[in-house]
mmCIF file of C-alpha atoms in Angstrom:
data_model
loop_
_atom_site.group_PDB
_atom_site.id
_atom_site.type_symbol
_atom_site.label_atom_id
_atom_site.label_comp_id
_atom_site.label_asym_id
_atom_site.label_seq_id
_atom_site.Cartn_x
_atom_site.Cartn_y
_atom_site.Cartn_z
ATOM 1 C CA UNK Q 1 113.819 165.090 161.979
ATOM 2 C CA UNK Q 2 112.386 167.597 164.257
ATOM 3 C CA UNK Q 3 111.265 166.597 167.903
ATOM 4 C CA UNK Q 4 107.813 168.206 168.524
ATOM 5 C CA UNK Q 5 106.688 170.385 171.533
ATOM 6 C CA UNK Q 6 102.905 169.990 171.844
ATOM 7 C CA UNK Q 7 100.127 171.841 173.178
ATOM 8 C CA UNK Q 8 97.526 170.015 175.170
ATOM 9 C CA UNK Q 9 93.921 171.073 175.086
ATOM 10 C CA UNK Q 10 92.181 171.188 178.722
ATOM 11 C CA UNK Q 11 88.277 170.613 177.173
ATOM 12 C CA UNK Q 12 85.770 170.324 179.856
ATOM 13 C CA UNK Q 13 85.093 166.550 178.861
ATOM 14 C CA UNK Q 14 88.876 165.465 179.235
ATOM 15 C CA UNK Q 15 90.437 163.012 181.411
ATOM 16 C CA UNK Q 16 92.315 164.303 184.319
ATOM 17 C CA UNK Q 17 94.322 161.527 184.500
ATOM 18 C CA UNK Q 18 95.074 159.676 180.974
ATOM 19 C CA UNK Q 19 97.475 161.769 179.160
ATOM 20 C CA UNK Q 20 99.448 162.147 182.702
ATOM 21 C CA UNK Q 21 99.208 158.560 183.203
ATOM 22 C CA UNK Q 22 100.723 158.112 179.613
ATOM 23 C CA UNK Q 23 102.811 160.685 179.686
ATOM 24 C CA UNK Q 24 104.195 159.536 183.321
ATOM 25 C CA UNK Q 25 103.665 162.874 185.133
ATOM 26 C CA UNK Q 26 101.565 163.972 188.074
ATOM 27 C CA UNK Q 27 98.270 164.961 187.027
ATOM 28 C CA UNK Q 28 97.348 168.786 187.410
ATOM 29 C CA UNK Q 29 93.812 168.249 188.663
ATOM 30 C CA UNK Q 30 92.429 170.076 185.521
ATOM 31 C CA UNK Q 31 91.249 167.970 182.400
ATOM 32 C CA UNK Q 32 93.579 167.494 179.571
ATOM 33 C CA UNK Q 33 91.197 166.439 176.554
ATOM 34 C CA UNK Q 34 93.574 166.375 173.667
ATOM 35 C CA UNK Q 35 96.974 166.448 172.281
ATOM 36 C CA UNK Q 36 97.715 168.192 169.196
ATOM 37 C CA UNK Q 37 100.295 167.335 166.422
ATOM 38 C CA UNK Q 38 100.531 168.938 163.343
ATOM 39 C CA UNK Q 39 100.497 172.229 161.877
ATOM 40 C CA UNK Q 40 97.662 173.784 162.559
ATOM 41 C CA UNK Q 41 97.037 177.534 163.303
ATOM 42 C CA UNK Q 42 94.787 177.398 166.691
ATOM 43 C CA UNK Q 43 98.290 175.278 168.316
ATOM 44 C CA UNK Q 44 100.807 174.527 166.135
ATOM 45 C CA UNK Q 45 103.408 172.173 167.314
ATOM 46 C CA UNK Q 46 106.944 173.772 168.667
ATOM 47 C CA UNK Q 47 110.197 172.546 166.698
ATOM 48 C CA UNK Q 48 113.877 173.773 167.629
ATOM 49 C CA UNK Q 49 113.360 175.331 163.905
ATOM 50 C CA UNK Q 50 110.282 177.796 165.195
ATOM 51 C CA UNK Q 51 106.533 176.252 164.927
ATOM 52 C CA UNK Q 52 105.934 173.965 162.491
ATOM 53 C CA UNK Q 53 103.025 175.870 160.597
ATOM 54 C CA UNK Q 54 106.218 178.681 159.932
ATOM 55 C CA UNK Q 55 108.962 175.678 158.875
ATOM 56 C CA UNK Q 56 106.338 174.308 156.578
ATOM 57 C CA UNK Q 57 105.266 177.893 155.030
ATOM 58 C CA UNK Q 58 109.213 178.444 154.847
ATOM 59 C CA UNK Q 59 109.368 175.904 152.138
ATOM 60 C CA UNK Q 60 106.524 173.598 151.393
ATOM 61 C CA UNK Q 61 107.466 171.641 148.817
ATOM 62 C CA UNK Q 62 110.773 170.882 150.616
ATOM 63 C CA UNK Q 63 109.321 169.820 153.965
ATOM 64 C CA UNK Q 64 106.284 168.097 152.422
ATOM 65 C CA UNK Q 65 107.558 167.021 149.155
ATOM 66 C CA UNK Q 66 106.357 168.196 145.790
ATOM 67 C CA UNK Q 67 103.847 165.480 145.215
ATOM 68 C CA UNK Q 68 102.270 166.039 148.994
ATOM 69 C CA UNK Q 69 102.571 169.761 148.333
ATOM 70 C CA UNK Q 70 101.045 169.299 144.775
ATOM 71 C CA UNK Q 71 98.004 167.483 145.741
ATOM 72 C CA UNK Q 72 97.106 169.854 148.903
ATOM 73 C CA UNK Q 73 98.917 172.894 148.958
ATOM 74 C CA UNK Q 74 101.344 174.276 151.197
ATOM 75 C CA UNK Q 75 100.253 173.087 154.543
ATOM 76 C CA UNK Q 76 100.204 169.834 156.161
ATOM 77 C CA UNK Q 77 96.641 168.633 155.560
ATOM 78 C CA UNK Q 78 96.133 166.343 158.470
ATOM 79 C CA UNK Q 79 96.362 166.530 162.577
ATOM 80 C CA UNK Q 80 97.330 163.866 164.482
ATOM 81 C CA UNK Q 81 96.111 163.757 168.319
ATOM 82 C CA UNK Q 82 96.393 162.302 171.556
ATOM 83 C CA UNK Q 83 92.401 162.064 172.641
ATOM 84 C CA UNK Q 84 91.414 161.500 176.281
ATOM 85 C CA UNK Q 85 87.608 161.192 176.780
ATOM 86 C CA UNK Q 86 86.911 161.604 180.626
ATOM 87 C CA UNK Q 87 83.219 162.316 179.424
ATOM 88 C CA UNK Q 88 80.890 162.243 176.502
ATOM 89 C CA UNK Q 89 82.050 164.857 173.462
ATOM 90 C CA UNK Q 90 78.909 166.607 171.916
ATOM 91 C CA UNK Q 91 77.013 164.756 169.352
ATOM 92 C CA UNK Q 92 77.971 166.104 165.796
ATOM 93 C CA UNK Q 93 78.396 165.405 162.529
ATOM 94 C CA UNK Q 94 81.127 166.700 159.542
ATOM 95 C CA UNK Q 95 80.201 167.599 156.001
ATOM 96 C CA UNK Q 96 81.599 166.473 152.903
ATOM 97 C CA UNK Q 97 84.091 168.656 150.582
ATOM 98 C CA UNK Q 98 81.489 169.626 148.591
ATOM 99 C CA UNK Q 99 78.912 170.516 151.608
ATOM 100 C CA UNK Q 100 81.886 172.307 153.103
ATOM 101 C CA UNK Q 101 82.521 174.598 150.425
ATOM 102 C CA UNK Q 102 79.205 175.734 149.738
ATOM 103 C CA UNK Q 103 78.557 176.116 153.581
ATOM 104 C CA UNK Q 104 81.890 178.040 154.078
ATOM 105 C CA UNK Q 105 81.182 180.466 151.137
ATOM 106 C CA UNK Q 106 77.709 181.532 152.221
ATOM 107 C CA UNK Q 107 78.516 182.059 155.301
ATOM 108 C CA UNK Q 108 81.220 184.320 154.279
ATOM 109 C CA UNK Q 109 78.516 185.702 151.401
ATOM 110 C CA UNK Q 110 76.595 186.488 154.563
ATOM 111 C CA UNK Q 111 79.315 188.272 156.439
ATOM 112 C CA UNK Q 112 78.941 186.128 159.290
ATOM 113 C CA UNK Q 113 82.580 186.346 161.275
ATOM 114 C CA UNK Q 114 84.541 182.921 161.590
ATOM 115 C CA UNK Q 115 84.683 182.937 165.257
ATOM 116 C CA UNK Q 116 80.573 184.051 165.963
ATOM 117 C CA UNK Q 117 79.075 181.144 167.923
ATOM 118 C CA UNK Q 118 76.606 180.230 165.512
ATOM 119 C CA UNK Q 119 78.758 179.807 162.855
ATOM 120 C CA UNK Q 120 78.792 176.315 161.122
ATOM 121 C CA UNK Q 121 81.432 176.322 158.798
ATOM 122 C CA UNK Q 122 85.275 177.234 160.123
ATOM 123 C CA UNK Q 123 86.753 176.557 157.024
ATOM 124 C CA UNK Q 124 86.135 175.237 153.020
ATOM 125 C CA UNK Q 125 87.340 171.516 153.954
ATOM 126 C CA UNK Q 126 85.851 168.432 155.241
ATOM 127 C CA UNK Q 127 87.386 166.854 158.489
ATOM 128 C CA UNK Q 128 86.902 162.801 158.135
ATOM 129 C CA UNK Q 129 88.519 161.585 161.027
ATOM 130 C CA UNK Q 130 89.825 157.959 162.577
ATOM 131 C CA UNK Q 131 90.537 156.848 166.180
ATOM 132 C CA UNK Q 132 92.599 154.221 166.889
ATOM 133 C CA UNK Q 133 92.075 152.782 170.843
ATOM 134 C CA UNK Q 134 95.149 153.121 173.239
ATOM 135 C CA UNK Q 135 93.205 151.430 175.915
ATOM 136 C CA UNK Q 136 88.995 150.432 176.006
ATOM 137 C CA UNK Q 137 87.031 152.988 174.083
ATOM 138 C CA UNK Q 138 83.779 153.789 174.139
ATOM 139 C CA UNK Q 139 81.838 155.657 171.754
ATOM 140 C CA UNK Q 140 78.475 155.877 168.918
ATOM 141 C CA UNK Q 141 78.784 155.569 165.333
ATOM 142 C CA UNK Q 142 76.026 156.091 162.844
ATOM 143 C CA UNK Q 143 72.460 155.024 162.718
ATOM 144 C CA UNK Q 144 71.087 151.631 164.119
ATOM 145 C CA UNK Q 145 68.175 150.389 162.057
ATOM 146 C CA UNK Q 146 64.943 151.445 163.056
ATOM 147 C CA UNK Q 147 63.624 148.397 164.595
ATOM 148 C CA UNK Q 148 66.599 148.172 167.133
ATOM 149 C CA UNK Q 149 65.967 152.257 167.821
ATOM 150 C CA UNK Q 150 62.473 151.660 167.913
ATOM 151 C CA UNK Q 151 62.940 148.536 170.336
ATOM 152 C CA UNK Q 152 65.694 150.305 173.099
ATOM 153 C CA UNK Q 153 63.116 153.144 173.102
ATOM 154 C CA UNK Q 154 60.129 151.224 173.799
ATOM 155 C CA UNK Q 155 61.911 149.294 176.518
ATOM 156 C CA UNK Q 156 61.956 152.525 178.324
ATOM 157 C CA UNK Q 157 58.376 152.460 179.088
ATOM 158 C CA UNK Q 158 58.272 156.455 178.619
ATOM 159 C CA UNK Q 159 54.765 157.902 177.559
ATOM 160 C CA UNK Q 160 56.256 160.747 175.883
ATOM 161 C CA UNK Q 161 58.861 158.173 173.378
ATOM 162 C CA UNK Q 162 55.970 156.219 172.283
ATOM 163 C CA UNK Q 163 55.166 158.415 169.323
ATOM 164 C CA UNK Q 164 59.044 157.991 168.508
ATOM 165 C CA UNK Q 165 58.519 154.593 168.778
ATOM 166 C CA UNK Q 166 55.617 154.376 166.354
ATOM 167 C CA UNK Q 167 57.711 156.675 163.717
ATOM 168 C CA UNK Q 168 60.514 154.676 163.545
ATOM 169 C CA UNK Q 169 58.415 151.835 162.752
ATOM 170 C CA UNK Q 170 55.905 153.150 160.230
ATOM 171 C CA UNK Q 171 58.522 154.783 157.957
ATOM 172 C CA UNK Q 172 61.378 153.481 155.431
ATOM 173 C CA UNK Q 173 64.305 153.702 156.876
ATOM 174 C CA UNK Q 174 65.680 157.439 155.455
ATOM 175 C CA UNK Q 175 62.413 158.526 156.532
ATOM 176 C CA UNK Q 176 62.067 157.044 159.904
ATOM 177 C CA UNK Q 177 65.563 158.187 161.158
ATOM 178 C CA UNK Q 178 65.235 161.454 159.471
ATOM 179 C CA UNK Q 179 61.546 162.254 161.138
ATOM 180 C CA UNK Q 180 62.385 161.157 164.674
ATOM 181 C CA UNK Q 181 65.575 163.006 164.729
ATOM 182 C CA UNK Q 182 64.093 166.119 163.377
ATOM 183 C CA UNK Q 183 61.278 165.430 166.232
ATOM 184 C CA UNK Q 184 63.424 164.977 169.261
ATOM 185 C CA UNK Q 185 65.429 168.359 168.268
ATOM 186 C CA UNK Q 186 62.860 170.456 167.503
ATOM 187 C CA UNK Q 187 60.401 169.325 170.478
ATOM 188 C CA UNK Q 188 59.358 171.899 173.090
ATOM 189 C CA UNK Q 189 62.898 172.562 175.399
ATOM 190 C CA UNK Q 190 61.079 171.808 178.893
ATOM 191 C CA UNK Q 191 58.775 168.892 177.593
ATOM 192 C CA UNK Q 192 61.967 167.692 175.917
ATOM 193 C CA UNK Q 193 63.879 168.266 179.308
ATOM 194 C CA UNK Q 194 61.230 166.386 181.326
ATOM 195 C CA UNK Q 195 61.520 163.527 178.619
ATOM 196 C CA UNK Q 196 65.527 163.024 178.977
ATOM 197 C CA UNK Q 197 65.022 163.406 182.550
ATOM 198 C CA UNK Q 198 62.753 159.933 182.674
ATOM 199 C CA UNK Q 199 64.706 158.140 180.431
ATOM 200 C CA UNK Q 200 67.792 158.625 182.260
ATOM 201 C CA UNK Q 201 65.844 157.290 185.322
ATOM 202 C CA UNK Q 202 64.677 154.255 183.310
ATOM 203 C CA UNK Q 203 68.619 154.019 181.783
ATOM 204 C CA UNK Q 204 69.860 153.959 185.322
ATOM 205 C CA UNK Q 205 67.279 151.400 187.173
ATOM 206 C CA UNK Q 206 67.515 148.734 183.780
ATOM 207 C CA UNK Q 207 71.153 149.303 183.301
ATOM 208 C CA UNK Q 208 72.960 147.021 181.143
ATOM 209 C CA UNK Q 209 72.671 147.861 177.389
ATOM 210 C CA UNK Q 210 71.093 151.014 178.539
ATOM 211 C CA UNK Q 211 73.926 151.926 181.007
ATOM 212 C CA UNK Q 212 75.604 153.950 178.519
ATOM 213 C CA UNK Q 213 72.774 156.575 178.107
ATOM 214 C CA UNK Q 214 72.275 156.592 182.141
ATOM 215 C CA UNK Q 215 76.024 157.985 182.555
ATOM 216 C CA UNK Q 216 75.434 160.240 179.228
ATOM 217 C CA UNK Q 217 72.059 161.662 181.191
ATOM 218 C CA UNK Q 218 74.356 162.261 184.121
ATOM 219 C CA UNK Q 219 76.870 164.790 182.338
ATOM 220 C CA UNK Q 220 73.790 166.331 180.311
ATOM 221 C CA UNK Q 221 70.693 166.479 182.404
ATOM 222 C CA UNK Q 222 67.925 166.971 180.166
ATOM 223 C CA UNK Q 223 69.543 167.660 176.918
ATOM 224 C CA UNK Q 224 67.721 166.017 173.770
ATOM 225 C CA UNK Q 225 70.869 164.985 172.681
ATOM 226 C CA UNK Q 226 70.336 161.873 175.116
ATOM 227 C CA UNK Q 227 67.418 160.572 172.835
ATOM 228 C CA UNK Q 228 69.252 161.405 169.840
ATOM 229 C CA UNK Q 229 72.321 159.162 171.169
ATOM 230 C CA UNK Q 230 69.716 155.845 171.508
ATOM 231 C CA UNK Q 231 69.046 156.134 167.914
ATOM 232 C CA UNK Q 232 72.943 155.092 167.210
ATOM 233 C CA UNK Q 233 74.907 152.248 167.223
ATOM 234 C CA UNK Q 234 77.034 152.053 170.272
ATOM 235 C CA UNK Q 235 80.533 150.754 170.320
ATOM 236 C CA UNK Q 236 83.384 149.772 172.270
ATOM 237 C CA UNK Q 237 86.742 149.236 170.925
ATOM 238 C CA UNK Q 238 89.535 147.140 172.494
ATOM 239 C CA UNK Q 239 93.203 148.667 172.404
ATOM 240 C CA UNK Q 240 94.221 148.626 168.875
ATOM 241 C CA UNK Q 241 90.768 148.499 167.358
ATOM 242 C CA UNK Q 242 89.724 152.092 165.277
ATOM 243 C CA UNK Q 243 86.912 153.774 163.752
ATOM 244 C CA UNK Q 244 86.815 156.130 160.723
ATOM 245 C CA UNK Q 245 84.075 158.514 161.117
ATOM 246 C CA UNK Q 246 83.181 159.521 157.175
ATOM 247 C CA UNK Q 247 80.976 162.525 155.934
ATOM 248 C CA UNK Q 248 77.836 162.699 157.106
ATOM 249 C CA UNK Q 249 78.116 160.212 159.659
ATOM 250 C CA UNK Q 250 76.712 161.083 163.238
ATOM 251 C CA UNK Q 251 78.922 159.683 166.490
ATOM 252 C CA UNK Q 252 80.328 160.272 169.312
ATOM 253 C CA UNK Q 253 83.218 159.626 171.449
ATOM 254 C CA UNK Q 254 82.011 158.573 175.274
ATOM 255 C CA UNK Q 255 85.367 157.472 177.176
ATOM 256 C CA UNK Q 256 88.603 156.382 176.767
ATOM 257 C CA UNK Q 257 91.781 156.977 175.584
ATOM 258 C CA UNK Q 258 92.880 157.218 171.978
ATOM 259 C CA UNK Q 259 94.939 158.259 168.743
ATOM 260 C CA UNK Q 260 92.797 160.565 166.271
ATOM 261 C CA UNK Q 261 94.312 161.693 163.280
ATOM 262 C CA UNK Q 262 91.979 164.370 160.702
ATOM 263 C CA UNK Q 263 91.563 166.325 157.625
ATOM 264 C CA UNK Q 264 92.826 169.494 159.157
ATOM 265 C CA UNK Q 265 89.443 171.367 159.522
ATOM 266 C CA UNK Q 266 87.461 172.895 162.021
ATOM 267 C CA UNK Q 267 83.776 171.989 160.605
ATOM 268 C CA UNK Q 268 81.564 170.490 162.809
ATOM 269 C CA UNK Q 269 77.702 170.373 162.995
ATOM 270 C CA UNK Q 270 76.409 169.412 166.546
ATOM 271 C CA UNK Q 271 73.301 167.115 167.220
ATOM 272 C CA UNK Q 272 73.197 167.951 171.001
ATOM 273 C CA UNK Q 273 75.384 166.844 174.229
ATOM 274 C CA UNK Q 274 76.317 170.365 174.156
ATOM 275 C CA UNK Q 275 75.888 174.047 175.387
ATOM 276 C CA UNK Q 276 76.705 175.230 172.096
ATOM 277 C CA UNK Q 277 74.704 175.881 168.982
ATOM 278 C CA UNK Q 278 72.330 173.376 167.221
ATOM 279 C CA UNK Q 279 71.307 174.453 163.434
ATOM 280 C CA UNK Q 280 68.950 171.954 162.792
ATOM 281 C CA UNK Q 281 68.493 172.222 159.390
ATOM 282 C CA UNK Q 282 72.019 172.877 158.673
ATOM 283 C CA UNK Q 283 72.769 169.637 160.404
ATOM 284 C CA UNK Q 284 69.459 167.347 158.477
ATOM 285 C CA UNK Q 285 71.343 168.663 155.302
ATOM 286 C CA UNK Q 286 74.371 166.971 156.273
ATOM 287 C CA UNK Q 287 73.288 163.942 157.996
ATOM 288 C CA UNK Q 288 72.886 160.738 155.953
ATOM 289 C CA UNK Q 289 69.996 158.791 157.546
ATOM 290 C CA UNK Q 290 70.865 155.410 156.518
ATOM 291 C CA UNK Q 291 71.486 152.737 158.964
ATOM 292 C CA UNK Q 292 75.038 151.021 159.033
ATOM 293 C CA UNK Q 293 77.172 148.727 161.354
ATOM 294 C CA UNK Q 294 80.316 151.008 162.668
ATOM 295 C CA UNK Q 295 83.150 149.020 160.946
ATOM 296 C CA UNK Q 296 85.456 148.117 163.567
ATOM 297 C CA UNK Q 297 89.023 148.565 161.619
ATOM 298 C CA UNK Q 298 91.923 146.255 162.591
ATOM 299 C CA UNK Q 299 95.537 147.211 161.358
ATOM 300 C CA UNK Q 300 96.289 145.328 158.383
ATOM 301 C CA UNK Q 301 100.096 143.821 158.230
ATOM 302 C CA UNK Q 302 102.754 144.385 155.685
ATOM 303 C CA UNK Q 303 105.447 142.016 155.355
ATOM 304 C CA UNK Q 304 107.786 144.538 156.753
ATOM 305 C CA UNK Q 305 105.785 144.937 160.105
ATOM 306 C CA UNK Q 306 103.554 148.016 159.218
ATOM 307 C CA UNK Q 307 99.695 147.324 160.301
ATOM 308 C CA UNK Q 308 97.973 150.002 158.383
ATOM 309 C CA UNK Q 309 94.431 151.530 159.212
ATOM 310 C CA UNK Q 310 92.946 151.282 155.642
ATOM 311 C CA UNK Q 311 90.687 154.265 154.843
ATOM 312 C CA UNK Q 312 88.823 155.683 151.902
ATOM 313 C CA UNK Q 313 90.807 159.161 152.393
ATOM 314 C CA UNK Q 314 93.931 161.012 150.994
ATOM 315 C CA UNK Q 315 94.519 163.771 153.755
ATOM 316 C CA UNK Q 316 95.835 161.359 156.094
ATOM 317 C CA UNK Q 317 97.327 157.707 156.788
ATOM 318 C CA UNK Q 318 97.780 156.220 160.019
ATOM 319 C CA UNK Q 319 99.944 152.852 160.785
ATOM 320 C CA UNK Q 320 102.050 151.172 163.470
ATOM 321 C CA UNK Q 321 104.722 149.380 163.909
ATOM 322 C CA UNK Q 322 104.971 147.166 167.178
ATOM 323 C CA UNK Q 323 109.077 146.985 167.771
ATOM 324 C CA UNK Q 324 110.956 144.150 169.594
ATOM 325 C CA UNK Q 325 114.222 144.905 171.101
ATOM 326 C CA UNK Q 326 116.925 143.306 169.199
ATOM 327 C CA UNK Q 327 114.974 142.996 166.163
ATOM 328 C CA UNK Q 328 116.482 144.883 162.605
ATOM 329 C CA UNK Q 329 115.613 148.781 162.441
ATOM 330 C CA UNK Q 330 112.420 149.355 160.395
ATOM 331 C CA UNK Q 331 113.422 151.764 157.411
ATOM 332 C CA UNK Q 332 110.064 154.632 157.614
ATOM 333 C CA UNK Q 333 111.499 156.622 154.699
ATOM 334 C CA UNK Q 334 109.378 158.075 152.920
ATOM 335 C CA UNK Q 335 108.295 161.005 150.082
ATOM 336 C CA UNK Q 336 105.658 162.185 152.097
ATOM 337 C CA UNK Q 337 105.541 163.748 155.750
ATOM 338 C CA UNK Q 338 105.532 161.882 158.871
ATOM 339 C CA UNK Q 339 104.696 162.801 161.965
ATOM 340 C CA UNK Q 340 106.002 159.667 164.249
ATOM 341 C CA UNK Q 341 103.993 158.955 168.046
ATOM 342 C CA UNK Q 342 105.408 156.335 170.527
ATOM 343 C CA UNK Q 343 102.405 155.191 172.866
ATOM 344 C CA UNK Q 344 104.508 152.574 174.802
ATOM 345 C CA UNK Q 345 107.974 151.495 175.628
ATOM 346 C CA UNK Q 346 110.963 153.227 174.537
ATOM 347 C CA UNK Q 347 111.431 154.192 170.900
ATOM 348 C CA UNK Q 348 114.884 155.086 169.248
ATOM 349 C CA UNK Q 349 114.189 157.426 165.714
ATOM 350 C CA UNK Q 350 117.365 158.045 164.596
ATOM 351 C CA UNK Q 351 118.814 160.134 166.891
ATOM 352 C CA UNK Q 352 115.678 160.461 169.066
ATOM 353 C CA UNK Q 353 114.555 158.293 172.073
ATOM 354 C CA UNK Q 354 111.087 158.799 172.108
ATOM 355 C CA UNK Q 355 108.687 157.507 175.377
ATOM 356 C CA UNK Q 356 105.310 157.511 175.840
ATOM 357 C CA UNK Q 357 103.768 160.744 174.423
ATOM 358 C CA UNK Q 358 106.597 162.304 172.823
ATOM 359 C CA UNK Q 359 106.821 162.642 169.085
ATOM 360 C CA UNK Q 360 108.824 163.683 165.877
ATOM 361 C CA UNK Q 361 108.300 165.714 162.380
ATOM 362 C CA UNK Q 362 110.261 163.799 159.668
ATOM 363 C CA UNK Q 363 110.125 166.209 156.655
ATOM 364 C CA UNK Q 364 109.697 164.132 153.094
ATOM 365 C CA UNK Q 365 112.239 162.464 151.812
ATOM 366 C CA UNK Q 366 114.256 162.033 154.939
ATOM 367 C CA UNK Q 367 116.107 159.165 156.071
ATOM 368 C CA UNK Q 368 113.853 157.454 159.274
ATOM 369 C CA UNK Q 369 114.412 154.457 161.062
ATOM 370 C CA UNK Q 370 112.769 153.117 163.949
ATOM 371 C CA UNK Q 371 114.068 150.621 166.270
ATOM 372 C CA UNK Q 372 113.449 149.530 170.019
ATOM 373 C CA UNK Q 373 110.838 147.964 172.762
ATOM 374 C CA UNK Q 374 107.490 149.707 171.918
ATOM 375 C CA UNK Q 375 105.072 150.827 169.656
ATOM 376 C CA UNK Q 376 105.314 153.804 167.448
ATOM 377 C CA UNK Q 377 102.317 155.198 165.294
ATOM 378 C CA UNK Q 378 103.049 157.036 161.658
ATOM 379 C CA UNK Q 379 101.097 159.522 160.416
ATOM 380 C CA UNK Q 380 101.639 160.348 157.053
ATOM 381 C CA UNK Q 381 99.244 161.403 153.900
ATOM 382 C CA UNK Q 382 98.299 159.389 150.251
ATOM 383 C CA UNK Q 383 99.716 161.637 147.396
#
């Protein structure tokens, strides 16, 4: 069992204060977005045995077992995260496997290098993704129907939505959400600008269900992204409620603090809420314009104390286990690789004491109990 040294991310849109507060150190005054876990290249986290991208390349099928290894090569196919919102993330969207191939292989086709800022595709796998709430959440997941878009934008009372307005209502669904987004992202920049800039005002003075758009208007002033956020379905998760954000789904995380565990993959498509590129026909390719409630997920229990995030996925697995002091050790042996988070109280892992923050490999196969006064998350993958 390895203990793991991770990196954290300062993003622009992080939280100054909720991975210090967690972590139970002084804040640094500069935003700490995200904490990474895992194996992958761009931070890879630090074991006493080197990082643990090189201990897993060592010997794959020993540290991730030979079914694990089997089914998805010789890497650890998921990242596990610590997320701290502080403001909205950009509006985006993640292909599918198959999308992400063919995306990933033109682009190569067409020479274009993986780090140019126009680039779509990172990478040839999809990144499905879940995030669990550590404390209230908010975010947007996929597309309301077109009456309750229609009906939020027409409460506005903005000239310039009312032929969004009349889309959304004289369209089937697919067609409706498909023609207004395409509208609001390809409309002129300054009459777009001008727009955003009197809906926020209208977001601001009506407040309540609108509030949400007001405070995304505040971080970005006149970007078109702001329409494109009323069009979705906005949610807020209490601690221990999740969301898994499948292909093709649009969303966005506003605020909070959270575990997110991924496919490991770098492919994202934006939809706005951002400075950096928008392919808008990349992104309608991969977008599927169908309305759909969010799908709150609450942990499922086992008899033996694991509540278990169901999801439709392979690449990763995410439970918890909420430990009393006193109480037998839980046996977490498995024949797949863990990766095991404590987010409260004080966590014994074999030999490891784990707080708030702090985390452990456990290669497949090995022996793992957990015992203690807190909760510990498990990562892990279907094979």
């Amino acid at each position: 069992m390895d203990r793991l040294d991770n990196t954290i991310r300062p993003y622009a849109w992080g939280s100054t204060t909720a991975i210090p507060l967690l972590l139970g150190v002084e804040p640094t005054g500069e935003p700490q977005a995200e904490m990474w876990m895992g194996a992958h290249p761009g931070a890879p986290s630090g074991t006493a045995r080197g990082p643990l991208s090189e201990v897993i390349a060592e010997d794959p099928e020993k540290e991730l077992g030979r079914a694990a290894a089997g089914k998805f090569g010789p890497r650890l196919p998921f990242l596990l995260k610590i997320l701290a919102a502080g403001a909205p993330l950009s509006l985006q969207v993640h292909p599918n496997l198959e999308q992400a191939k063919e995306g990933y292989e033109d682009e190569e086709r067409r020479g274009v290098p993986v780090d140019a800022p126009h680039r779509n595709y990172k990478d040839a796998n999809h990144k499905p993704e879940l995030i669990c709430a550590l404390t209230e959440f908010d975010g947007l997941c996929g597309f309301r129907t077109p009456d309750e878009a229609a009906a939020l934008l027409a409460g506005l009372d903005v000239d310039s939505l009312k032929p969004y307005v009349d889309l959304l209502h004289a369209h089937p669904e697919d067609a409706a959400l498909r023609e207004v987004l395409t509208a609001v992202l390809s409309a002129d920049p300054d009459e777009m600008a001008r727009t955003v800039t009197e809906a926020a005002a209208a977001c601001a003075r009506l407040g309540g269900a609108y509030a949400p758009y007001a405070d995304i208007a505040h971080h970005y002033p006149g970007d078109p992204g702001v329409i494109a956020a009323m069009l979705l379905n906005y949610v807020q998760l209490q601690p221990g409620e999740a969301l898994f954000l499948g292909a093709g789904v649009p969303h966005a995380y506003l605020n909070g603090l959270g575990v997110e565990i991924m496919a490991n993959s770098d492919n994202v498509l934006r939809c706005g809420l951002t400075p950096k590129h928008v392919d808008v026909p990349e992104l309608l390719r991969v977008v599927r314009f169908e309305a759909s409630d969010p799908g709150i997920l609450r942990p499922e229990a086992s008899p033996d104390g694991e509540e278990v995030y169901a999801t439709p996925i392979d690449e990763f697995r995410l439970s918890r286990y909420v430990l009393a002091e006193g109480a037998a050790p839980r046996d977490l042996t498995r024949d797949t690789p863990q990766i095991l988070l404590c987010t409260a109280g004080s966590v014994r892992a074999d030999g490891n004491t784990l707080s708030p923050g702090e985390s452990v490999f456990v290669p497949a196969g090995e022996k793992a109990e957990a015992s203690g006064n807190g909760t510990i998350f498990r990562a892990t993958v279907v094979a």
